[in-house]
mmCIF file of C-alpha atoms in Angstrom:
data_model
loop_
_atom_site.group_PDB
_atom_site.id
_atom_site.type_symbol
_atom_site.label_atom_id
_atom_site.label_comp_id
_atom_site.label_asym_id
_atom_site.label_seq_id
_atom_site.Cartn_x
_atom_site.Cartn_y
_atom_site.Cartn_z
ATOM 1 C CA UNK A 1 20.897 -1.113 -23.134
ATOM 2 C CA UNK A 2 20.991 -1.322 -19.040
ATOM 3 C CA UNK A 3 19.061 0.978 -17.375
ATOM 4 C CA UNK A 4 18.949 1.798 -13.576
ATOM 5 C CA UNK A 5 16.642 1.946 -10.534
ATOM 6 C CA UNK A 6 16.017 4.487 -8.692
ATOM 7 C CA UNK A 7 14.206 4.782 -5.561
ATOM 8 C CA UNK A 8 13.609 8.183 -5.002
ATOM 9 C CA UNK A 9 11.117 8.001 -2.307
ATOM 10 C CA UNK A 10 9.838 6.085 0.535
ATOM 11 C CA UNK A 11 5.989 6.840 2.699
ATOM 12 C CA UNK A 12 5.139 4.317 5.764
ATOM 13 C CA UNK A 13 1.996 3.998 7.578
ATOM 14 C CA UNK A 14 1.645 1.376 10.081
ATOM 15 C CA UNK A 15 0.429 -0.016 13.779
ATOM 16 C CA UNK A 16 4.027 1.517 14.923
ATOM 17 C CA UNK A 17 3.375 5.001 13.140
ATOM 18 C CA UNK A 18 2.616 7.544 10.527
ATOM 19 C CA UNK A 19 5.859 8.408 9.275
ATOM 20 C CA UNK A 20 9.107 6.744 8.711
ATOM 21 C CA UNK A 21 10.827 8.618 11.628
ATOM 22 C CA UNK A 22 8.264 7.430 14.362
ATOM 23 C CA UNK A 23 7.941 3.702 12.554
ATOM 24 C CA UNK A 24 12.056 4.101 13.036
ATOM 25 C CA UNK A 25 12.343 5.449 16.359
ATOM 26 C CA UNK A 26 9.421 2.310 17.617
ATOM 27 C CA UNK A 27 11.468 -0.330 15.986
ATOM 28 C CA UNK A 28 14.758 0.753 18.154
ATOM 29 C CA UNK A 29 12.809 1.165 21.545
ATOM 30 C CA UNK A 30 11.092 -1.826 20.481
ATOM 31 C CA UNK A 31 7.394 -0.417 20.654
ATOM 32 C CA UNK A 32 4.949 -2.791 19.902
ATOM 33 C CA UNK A 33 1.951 -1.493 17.915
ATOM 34 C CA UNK A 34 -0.298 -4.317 18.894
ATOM 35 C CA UNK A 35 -3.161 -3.272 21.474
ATOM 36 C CA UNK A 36 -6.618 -2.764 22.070
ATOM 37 C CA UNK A 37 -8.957 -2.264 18.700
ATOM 38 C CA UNK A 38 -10.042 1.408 18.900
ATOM 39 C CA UNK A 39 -10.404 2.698 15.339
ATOM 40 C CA UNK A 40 -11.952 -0.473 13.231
ATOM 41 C CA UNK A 41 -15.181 -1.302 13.561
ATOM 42 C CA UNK A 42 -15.801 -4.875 14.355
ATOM 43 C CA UNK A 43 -17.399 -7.082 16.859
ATOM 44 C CA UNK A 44 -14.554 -8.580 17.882
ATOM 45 C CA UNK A 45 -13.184 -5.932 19.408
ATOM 46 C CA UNK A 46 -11.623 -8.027 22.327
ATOM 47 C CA UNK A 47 -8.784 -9.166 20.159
ATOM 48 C CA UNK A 48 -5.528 -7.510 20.106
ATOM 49 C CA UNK A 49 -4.691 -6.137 16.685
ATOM 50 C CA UNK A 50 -2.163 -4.128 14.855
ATOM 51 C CA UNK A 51 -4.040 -0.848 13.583
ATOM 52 C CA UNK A 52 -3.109 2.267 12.532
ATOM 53 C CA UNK A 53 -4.333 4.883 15.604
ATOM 54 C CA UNK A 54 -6.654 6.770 12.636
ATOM 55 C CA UNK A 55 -10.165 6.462 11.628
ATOM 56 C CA UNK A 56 -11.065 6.045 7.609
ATOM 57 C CA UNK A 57 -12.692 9.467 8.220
ATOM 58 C CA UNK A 58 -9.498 11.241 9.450
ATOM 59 C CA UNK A 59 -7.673 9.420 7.086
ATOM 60 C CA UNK A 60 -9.503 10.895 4.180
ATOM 61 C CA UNK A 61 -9.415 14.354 5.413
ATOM 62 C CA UNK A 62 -5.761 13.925 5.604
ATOM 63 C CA UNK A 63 -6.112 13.070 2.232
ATOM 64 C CA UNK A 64 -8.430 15.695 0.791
ATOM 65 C CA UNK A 65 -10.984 12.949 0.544
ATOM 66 C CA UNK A 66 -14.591 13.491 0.346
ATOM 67 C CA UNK A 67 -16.098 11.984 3.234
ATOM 68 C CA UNK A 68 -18.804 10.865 1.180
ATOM 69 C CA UNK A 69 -17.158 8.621 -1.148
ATOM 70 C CA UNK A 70 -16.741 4.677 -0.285
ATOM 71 C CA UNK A 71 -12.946 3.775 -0.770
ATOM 72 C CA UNK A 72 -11.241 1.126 1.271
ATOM 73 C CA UNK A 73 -9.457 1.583 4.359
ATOM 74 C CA UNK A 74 -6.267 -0.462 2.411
ATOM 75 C CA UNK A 75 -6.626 2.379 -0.946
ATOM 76 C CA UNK A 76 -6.481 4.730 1.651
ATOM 77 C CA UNK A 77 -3.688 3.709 3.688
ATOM 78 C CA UNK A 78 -1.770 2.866 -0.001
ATOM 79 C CA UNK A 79 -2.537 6.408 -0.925
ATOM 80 C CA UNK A 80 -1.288 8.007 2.706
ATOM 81 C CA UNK A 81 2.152 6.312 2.562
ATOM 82 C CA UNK A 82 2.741 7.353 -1.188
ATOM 83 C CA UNK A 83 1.914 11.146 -0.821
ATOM 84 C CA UNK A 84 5.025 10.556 1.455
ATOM 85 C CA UNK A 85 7.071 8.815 -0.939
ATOM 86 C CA UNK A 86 6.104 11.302 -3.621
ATOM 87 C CA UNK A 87 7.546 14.211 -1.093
ATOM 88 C CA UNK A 88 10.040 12.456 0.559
ATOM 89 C CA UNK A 89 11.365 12.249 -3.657
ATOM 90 C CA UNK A 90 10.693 16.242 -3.612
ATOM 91 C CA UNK A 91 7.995 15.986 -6.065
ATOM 92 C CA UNK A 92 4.372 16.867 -6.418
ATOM 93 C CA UNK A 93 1.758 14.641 -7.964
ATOM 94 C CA UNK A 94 1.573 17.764 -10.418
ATOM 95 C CA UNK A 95 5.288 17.047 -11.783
ATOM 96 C CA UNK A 96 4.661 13.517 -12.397
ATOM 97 C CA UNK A 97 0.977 13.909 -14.674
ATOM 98 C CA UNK A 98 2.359 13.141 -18.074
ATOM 99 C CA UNK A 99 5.747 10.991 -16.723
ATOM 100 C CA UNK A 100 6.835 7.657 -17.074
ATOM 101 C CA UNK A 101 6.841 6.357 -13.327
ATOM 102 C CA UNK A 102 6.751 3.274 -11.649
ATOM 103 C CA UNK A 103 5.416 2.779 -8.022
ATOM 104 C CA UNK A 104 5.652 -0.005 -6.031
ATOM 105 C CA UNK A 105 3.385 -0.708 -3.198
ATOM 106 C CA UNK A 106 4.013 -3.391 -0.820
ATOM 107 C CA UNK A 107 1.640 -3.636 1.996
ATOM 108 C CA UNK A 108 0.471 -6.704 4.510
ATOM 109 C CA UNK A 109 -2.933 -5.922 4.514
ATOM 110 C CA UNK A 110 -3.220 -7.459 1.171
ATOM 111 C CA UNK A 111 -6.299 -9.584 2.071
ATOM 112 C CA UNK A 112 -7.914 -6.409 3.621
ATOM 113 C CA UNK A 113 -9.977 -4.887 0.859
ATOM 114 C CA UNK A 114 -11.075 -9.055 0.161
ATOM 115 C CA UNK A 115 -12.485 -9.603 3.586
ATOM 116 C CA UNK A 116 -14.555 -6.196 3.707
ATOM 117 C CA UNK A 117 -16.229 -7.324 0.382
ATOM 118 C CA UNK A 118 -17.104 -10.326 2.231
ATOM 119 C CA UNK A 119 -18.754 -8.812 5.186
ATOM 120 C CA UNK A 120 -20.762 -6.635 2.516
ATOM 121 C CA UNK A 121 -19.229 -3.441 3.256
ATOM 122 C CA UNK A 122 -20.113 -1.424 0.353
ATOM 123 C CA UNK A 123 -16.532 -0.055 -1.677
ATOM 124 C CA UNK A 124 -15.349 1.580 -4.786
ATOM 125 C CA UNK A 125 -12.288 -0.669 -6.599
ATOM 126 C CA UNK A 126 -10.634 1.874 -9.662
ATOM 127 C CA UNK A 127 -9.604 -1.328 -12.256
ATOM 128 C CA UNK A 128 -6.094 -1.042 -13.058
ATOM 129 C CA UNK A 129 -5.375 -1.633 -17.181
ATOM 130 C CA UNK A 130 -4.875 -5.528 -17.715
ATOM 131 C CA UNK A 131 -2.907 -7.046 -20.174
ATOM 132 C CA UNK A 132 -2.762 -11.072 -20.811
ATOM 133 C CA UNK A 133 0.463 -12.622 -21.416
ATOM 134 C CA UNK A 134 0.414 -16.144 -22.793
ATOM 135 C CA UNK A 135 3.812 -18.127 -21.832
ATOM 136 C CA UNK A 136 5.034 -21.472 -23.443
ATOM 137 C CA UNK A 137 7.709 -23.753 -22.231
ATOM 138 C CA UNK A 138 9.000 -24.737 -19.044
ATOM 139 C CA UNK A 139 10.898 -22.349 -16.577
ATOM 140 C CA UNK A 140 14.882 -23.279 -15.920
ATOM 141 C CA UNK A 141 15.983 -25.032 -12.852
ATOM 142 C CA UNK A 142 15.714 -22.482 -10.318
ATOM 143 C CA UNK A 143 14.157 -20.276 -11.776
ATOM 144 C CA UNK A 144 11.005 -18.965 -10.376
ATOM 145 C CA UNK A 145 7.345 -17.428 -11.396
ATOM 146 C CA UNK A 146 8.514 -13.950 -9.722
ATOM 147 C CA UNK A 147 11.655 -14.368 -11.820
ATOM 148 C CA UNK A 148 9.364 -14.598 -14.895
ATOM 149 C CA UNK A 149 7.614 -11.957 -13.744
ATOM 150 C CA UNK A 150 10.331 -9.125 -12.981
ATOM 151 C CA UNK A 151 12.152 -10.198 -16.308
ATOM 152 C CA UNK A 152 8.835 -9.206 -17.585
ATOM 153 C CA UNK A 153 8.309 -6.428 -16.105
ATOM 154 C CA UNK A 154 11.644 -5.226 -17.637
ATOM 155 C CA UNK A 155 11.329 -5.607 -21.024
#
């Protein structure tokens, strides 16, 4: 049995932009979203970064967030660019309770929510459900762990 892919949606939220069409329009004029650090709080604040131009705080009233509750600025961006992808697919998160659906996330910050646990900055992680796989043998020549993994991920 094959079965397709379909990517039905797409959300971006960057240094460049909050939306695919200002991300898009940046990358032809060939706007650079490195600057001055204005909206993360660090002591460093001499060093040019890449951040996206909102605070956690407007981010999670964007979001419907309460301002109370201690979720990390990476969750929050995550959750920002897929509200887009879940519109940009003409959906609500309404229509897919109860579906089968796959999202896939792919971010750079991936060592962000890491190095605020470090510096003690108190957050809320939601565990996903983990499963343990136990794999014998040796992999093919060239063939790769992410290989192993998507193959996986299909069956």
């Amino acid at each position: 049995m094959t079965h397709g892919i379909a990517i039905t949606g797409s959300g971006i939220i960057c240094a460049t932009g909050s939306d695919k069409a200002t991300v898009a329009d940046a990358l032809k004029r060939q706007r650079s979203g490195i600057g001055t650090m204005q909206h993360l709080k660090s002591t460093h604040t001499e060093l040019p970064v890449g951040e996206v131009k909102m605070t956690n705080e407007q981010l999670k009233a964007l979001l419907g967030v309460a301002a109370t509750l201690e979720i990390s600025r990476t969750s929050l961006l995550g959750t920002y660019a897929l509200r887009q992808a879940i519109a940009d697919a003409n959906l609500t998160v309404e229509q897919l309770n109860g579906s089968r659906v796959v999202l896939i996330s792919g971010t750079t910050v991936g060592g962000m929510d890491i190095t605020t646990a470090m510096t003690g900055v108190p957050m809320a992680l939601k565990m996903p459900k983990v499963i343990k796989v136990n794999l014998t043998g040796h992999l093919q020549p060239g063939v790769n762990a992410k290989e192993v993994i998507l193959e996986m991920l299909r069956r």
